[in-house]
Tab-separated table of C-alpha atoms and ligand atoms in Angstrom:
chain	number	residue	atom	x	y	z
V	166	UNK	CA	5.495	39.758	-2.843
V	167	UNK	CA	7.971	37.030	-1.510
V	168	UNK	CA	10.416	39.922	-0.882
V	169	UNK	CA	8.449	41.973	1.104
V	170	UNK	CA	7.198	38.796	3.153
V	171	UNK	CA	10.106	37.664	3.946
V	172	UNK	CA	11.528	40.941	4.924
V	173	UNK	CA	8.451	41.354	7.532
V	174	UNK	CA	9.508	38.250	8.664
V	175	UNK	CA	13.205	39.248	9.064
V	176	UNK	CA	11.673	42.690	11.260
V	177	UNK	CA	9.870	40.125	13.564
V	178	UNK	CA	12.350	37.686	14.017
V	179	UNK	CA	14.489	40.621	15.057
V	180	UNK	CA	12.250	42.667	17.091
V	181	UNK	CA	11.255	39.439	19.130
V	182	UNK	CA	15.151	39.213	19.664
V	183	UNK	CA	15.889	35.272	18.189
V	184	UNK	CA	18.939	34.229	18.003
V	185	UNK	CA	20.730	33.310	14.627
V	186	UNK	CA	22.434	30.108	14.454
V	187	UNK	CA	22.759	27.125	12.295
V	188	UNK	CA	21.316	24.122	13.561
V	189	UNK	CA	22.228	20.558	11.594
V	190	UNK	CA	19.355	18.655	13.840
V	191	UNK	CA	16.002	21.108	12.835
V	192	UNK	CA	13.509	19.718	10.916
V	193	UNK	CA	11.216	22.365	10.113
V	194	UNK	CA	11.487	24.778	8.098
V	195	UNK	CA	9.102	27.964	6.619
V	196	UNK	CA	9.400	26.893	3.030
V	197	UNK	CA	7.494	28.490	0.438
V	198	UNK	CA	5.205	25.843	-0.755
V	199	UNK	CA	1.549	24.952	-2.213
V	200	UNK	CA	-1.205	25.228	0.284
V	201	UNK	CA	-3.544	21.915	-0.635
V	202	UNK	CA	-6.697	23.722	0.645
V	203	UNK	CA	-5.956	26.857	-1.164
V	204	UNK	CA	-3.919	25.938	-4.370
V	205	UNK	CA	-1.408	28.873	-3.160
V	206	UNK	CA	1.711	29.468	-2.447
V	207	UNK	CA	2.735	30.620	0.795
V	208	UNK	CA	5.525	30.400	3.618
V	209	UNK	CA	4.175	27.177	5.404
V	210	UNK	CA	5.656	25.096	8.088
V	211	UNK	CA	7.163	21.999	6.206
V	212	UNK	CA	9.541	19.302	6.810
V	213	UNK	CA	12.813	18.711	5.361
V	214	UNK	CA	14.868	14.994	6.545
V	215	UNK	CA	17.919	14.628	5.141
V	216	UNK	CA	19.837	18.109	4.826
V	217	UNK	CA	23.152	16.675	6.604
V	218	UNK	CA	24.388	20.614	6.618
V	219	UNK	CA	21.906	23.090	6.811
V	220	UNK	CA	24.146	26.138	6.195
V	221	UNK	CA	25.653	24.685	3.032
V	222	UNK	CA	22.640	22.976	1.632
V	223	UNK	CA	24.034	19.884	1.519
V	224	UNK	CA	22.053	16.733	2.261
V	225	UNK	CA	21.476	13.107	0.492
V	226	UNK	CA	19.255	14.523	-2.576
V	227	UNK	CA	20.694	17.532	-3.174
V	228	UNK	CA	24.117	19.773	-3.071
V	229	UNK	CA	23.194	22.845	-3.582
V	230	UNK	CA	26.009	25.308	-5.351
V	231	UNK	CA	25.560	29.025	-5.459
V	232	UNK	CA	26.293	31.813	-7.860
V	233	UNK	CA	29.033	31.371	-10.716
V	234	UNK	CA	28.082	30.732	-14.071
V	235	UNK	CA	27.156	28.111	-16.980
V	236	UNK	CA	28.748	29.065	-19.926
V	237	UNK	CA	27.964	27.769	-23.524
V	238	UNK	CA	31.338	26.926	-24.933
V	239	UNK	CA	30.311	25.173	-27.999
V	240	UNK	CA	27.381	25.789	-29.718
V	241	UNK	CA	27.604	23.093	-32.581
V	242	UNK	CA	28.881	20.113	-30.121
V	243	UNK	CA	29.149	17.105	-32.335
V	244	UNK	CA	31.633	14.395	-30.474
V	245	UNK	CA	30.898	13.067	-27.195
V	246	UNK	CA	33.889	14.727	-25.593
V	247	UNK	CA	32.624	18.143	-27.258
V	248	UNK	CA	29.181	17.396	-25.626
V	249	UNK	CA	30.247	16.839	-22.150
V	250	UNK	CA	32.790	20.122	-22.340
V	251	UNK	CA	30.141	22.082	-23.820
V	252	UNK	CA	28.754	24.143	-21.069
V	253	UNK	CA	31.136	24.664	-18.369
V	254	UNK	CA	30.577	25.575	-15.136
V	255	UNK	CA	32.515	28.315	-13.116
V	256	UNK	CA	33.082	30.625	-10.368
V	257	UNK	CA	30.151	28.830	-8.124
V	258	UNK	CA	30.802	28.676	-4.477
V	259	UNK	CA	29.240	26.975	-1.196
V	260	UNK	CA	26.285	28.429	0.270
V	261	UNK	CA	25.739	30.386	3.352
V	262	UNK	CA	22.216	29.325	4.068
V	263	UNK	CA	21.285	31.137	7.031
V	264	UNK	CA	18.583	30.765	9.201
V	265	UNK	CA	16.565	31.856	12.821
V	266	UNK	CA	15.186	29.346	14.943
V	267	UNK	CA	12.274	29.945	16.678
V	268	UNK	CA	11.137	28.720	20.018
V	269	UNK	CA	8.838	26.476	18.904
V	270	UNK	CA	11.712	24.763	16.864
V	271	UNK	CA	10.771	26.295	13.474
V	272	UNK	CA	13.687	27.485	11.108
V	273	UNK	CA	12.740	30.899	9.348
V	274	UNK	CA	15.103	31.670	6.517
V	275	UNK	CA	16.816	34.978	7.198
V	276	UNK	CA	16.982	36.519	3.885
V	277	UNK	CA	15.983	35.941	0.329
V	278	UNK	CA	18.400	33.163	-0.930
V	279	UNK	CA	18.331	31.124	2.191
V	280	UNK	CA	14.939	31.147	2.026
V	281	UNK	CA	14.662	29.776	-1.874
V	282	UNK	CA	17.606	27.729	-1.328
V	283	UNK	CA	15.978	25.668	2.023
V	284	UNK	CA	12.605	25.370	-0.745
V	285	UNK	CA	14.243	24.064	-3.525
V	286	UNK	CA	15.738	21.432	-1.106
V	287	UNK	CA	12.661	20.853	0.209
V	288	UNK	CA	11.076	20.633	-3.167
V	289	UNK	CA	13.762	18.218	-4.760
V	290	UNK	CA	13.235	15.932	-1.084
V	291	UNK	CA	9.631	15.839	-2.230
V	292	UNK	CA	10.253	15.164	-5.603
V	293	UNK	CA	12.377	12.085	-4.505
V	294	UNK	CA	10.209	10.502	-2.201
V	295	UNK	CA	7.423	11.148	-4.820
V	296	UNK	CA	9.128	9.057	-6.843
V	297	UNK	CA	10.498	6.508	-4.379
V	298	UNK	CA	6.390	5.874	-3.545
V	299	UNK	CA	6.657	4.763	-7.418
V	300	UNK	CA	9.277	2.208	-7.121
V	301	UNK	CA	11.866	4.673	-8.206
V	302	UNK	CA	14.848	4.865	-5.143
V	303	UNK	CA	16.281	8.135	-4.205
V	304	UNK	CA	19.755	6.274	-5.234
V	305	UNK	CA	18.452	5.948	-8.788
V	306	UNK	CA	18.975	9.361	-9.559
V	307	UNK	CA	21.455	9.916	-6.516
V	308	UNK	CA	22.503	13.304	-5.124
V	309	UNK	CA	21.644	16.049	-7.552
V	310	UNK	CA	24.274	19.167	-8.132
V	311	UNK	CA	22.200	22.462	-7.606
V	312	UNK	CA	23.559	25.491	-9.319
V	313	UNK	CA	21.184	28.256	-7.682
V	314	UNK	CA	21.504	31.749	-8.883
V	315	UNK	CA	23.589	30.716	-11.575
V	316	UNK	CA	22.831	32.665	-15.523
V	317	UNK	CA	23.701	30.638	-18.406
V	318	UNK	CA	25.721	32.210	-20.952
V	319	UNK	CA	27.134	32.075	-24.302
V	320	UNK	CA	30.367	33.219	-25.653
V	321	UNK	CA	29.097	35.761	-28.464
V	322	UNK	CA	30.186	38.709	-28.861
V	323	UNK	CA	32.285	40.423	-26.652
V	324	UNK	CA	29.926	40.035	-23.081
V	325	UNK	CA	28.431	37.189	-22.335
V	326	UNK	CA	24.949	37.812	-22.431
V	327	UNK	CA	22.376	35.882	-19.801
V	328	UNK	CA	20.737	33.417	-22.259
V	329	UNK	CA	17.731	32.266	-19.798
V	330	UNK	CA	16.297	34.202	-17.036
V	331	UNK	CA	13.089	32.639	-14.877
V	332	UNK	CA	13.815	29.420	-15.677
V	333	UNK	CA	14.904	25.801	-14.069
V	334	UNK	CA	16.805	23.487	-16.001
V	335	UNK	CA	18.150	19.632	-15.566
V	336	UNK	CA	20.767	20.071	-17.985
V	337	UNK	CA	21.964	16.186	-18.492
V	338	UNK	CA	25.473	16.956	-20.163
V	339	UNK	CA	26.480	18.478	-16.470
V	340	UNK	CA	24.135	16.473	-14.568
V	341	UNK	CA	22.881	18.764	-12.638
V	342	UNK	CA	19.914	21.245	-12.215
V	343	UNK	CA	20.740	24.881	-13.059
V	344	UNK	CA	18.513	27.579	-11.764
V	345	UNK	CA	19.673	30.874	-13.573
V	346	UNK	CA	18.613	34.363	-11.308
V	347	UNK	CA	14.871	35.140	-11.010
V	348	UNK	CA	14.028	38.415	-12.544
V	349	UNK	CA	10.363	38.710	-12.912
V	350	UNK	CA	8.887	38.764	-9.366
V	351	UNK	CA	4.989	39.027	-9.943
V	352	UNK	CA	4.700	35.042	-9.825
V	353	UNK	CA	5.824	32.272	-7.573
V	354	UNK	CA	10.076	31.337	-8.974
V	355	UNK	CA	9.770	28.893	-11.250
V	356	UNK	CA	12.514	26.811	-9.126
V	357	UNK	CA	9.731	27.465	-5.658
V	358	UNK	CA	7.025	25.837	-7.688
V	359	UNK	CA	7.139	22.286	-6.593
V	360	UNK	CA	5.694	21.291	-9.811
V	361	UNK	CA	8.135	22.123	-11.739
V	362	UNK	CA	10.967	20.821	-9.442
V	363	UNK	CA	8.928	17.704	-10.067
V	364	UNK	CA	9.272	18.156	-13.756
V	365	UNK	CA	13.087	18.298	-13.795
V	366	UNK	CA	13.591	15.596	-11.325
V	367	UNK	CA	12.102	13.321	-13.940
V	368	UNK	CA	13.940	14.874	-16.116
V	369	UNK	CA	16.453	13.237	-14.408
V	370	UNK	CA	15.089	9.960	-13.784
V	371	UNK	CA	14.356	9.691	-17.423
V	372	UNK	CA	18.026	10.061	-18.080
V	373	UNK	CA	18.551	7.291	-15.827
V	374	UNK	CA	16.130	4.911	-16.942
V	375	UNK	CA	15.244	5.208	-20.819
V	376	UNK	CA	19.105	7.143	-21.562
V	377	UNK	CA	20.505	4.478	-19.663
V	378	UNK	CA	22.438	6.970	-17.400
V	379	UNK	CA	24.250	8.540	-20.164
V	380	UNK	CA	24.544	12.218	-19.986
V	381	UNK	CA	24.665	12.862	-23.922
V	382	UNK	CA	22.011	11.612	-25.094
V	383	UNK	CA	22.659	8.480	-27.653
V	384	UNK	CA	20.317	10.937	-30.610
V	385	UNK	CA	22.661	13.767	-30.067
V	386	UNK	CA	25.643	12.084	-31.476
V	387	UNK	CA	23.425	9.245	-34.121
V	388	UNK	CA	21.990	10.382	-36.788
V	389	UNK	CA	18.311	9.318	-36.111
V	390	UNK	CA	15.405	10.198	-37.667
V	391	UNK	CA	13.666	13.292	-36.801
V	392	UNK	CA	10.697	11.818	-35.611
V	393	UNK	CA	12.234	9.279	-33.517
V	394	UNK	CA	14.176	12.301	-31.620
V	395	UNK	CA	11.081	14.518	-31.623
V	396	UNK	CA	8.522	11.903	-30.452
V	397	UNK	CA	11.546	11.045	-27.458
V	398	UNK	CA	11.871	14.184	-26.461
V	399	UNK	CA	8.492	14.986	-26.009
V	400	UNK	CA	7.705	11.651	-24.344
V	401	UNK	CA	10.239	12.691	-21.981
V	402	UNK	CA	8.790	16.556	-21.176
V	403	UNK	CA	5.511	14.660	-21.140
V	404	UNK	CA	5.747	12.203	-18.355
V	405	UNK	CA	7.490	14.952	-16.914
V	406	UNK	CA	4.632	17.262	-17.172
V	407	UNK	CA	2.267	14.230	-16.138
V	408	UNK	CA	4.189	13.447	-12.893
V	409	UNK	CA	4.633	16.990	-12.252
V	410	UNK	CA	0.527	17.233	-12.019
V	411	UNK	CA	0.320	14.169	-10.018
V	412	UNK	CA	2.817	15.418	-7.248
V	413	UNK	CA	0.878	18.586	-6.983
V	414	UNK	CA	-2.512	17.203	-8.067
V	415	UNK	CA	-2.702	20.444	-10.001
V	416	UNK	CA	-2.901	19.792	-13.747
V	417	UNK	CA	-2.169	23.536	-14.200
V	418	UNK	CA	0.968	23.872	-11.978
V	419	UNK	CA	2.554	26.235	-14.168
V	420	UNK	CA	-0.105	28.765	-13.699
V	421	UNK	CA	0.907	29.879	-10.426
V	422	UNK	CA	4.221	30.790	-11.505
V	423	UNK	CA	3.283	31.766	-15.206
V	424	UNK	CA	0.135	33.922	-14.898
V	425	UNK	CA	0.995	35.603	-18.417
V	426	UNK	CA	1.075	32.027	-20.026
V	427	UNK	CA	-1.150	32.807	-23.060
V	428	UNK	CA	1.191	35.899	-23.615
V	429	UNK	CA	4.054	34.021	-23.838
V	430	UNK	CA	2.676	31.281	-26.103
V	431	UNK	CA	2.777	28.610	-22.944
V	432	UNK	CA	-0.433	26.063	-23.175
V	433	UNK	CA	0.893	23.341	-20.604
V	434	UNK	CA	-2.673	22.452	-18.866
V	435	UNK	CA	-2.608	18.722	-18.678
V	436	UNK	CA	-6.583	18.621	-18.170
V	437	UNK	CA	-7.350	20.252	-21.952
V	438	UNK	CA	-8.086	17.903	-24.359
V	439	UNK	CA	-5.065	17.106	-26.655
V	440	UNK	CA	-4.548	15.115	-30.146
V	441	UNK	CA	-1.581	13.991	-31.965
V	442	UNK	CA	-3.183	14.837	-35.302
V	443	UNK	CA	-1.998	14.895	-38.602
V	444	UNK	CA	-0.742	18.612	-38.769
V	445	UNK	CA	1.629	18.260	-35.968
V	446	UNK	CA	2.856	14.577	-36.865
V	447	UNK	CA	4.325	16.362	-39.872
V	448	UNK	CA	5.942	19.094	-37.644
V	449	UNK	CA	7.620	16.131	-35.618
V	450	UNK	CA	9.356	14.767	-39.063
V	451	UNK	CA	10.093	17.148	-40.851
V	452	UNK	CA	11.270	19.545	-37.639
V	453	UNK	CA	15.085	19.158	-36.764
V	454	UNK	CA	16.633	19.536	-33.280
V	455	UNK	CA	16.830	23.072	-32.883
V	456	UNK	CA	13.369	23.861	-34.639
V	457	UNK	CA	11.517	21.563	-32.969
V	458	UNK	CA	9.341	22.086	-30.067
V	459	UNK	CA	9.028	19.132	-27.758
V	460	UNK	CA	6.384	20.548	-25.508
V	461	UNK	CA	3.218	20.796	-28.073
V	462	UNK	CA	2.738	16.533	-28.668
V	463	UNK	CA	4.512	16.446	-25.028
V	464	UNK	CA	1.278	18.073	-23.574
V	465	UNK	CA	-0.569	15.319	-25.821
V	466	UNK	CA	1.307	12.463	-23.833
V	467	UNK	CA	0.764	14.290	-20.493
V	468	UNK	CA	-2.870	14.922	-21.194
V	469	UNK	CA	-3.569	11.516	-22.082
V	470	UNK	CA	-2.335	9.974	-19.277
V	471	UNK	CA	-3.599	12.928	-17.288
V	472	UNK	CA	-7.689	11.663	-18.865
V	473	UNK	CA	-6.887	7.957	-17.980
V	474	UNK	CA	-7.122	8.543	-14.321
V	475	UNK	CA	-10.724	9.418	-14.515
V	476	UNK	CA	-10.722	5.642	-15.219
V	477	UNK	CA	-8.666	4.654	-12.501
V	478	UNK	CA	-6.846	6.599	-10.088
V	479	UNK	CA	-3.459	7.872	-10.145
V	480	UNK	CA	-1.753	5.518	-8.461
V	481	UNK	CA	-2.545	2.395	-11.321
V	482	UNK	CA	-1.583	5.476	-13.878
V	483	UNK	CA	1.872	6.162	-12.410
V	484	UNK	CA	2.805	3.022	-11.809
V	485	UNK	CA	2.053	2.026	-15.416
V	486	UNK	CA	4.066	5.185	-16.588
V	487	UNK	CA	7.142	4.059	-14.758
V	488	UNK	CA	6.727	0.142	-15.526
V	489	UNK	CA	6.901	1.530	-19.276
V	490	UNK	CA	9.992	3.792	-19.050
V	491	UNK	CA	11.332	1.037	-17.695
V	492	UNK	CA	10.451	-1.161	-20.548
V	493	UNK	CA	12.043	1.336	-22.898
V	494	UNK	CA	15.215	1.253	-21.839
V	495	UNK	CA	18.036	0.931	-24.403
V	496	UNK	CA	15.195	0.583	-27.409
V	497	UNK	CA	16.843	3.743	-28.684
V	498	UNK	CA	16.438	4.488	-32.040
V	499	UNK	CA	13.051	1.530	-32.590
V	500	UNK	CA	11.355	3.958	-29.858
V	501	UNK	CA	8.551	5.223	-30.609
V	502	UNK	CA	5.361	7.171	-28.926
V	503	UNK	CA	3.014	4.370	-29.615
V	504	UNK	CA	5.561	1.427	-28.411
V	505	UNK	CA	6.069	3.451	-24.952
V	506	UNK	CA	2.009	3.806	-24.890
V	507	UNK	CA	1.706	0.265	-25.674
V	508	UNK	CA	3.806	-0.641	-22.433
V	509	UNK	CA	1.568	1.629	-20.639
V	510	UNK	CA	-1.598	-0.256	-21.761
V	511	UNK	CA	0.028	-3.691	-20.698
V	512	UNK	CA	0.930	-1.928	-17.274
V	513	UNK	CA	-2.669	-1.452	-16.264
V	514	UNK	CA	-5.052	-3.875	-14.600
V	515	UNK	CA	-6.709	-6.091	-17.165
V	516	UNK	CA	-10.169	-4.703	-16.341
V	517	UNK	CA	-8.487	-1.226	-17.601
V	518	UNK	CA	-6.853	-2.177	-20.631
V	519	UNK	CA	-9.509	-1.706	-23.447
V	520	UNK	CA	-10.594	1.552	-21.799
V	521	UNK	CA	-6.920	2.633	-21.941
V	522	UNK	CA	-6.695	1.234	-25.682
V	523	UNK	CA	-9.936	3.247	-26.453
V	524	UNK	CA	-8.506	6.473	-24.984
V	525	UNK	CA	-4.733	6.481	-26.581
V	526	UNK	CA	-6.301	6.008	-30.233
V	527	UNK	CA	-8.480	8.472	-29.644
V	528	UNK	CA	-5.661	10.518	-28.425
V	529	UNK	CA	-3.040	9.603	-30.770
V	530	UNK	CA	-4.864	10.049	-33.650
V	531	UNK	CA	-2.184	10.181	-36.337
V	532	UNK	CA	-0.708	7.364	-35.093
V	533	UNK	CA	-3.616	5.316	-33.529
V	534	UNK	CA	-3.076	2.376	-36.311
V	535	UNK	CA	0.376	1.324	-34.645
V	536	UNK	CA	-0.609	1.060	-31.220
V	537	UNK	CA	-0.515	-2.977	-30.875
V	538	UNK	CA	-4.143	-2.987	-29.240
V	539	UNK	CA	-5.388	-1.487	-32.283
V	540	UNK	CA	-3.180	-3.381	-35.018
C	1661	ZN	ZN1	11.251	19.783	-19.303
């Protein structure tokens, strides 16, 4: 679908005989992003401020890298140093982002890539200013490495074999996003769905804050408990689920990109009803790092938080959220779900705290005992 509109696109911008050329002063771009009447995606006319070089992708939030590949060197990393070597990245190059500007001073993409490239710029841009209206400064995270178009392999075997396909990853050990090649086409690119771009940029600002800007994780080379590495991993895809909603005010974001979700065994809607109940706070200690799956009691934390804004409004949610990441920071192993949820509860206007209290037990079931409003 995005193919053949863009390629209509391409057959008008010829016929009407517009000059190619790369521009480093336009603003506006066709970008394919979420229409807030509709809930769809389309090509709309969108801004984009602070690509310093349009052609290479290159601006304050982003640098965008194309092709190459992310290879897994070392599957069973256990120092630091064999951490930070484990994936390696290779063969990437500088883009050729190439675009047509129209009269009216509009910049159409020309082709495919240019035209996901310029909206995953425009997506991260969002996603940083989305943040910034939280108290969180672009310079926090700083300017992210890109790696579009790039598969992630692993050396097994005698080929390396594409390990994720349709997929967008903030991979912390490289600090950088990596978007391997899209190969499904009926849905919107996971890396053109601004909710997700959302998602991994505070993936990133979660490394900042609550990792303390360390790109191995402090769990990865401790020997913590399971359940303090479970319940911190899914705090973190939680917020990032939570925020992801917020920026898009669509607690189903996913859908639009995963329409097969049930299929695949993806239930990510922050609006369903969610509990931390006894069966799955066994899963999170028993369940090492590779078995466990962070998502299930994350979509707990992002559905809570998702409920309290029928309460309030989002605004007195998120800026609770962040006040509490920020609170974590360096508790490290003494983390836990219910301390983080705690800082949330202090975070919100007095008025709101026993109605916060009230919804977190109920929420957090297993675990409702240790939150300090309920002790
Ligand atoms: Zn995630």
């Amino acid at each position: 679908m995005i193919r053949s509109f863009l390629f209509g696109l391409v057959v008008v911008a010829v016929m009407n005989g517009v000059a190619c050329g790369v521009d480093n002063q336009v603003r506006d771009f066709l970008v394919y992003d979420v229409d807030s009447s509709t809930q769809q995606y389309r090509l709309m006319r969108s801004r984009i401020e602070t690509l310093d070089n349009l052609r290479e992708g290159r601006g304050s939030v982003a640098k965008l890298r194309g092709g190459g590949k992310a290879n897994i060197e070392n599957g069973n990393p256990e120092t630091e140093q064999e951490w930070a070597e484990a994936i390696v990245v290779s063969g990437d190059s500088t883009p050729d982002i190439q675009v047509v500007v129209r009269d009216n001073g509009v910049a159409m993409p020309w082709d495919f890539h240019s035209a996901m490239m310029l909206t995953l710029y425009h997506h991260l841009e969002q996603a940083s200013l989305f943040f910034d209206s939280l108290g969180v400064s672009p310079d926090v995270v700083g300017t992210m490495r890109v790696y579009y178009n790039m598969p992630i392999t692993v050396n097994l075997w005698m080929l390396p074999l594409p390990l994720v396909t349709d997929n967008a990853a903030y991979i912390s050990t490289i600090d950088a996003f990596v978007i391997p090649p899209q190969v499904i086409l009926n849905d919107v690119p996971l890396y053109a769905n601004r909710g997700v771009v959302v998602h991994e940029y505070s993936h990133a600002v979660f490394n900042r804050l609550v990792d303390a800007d360390r790109r191995v994780p402090v769990y990865a080379l401790e020997s913590w408990d399971n359940l303090v590495v479970n319940e911190r991993r899914s705090l973190d895809e939680g917020v990032a689920d939570f925020f992801a909603a917020v920026a898009v005010s669509d607690p189903n974001f996913l859908a639009a990109s995963i329409s097969d979700a049930e299929e695949l065994g993806i239930d990510r809607d922050v609006s369903v009803e969610r509990l931390y109940d006894a069966a799955l706070r066994a899963s999170v200690q028993s369940d090492d790092l590779v078995d466990y799956d962070p998502y299930i009691l994350g979509s707990v934390v992002a559905s809570a938080l998702w409920a309290l804004r029928g309460s309030t409004d989002a605004d007195t949610v998120t800026s609770a959220v962040v006040g509490a990441l920020n609170r974590i920071k360096g508790i490290d192993e003494r983390l836990t779900l219910t301390l983080f949820f705690d800082f949330v509860i202090e975070g919100l206007p007095a008025d709101l705290q026993e109605a916060g209290c009230q919804l977190f037990a109920m929420r957090l079931d297993a675990v409702a005992g240790d939150l300090a409003c309920v002790r």
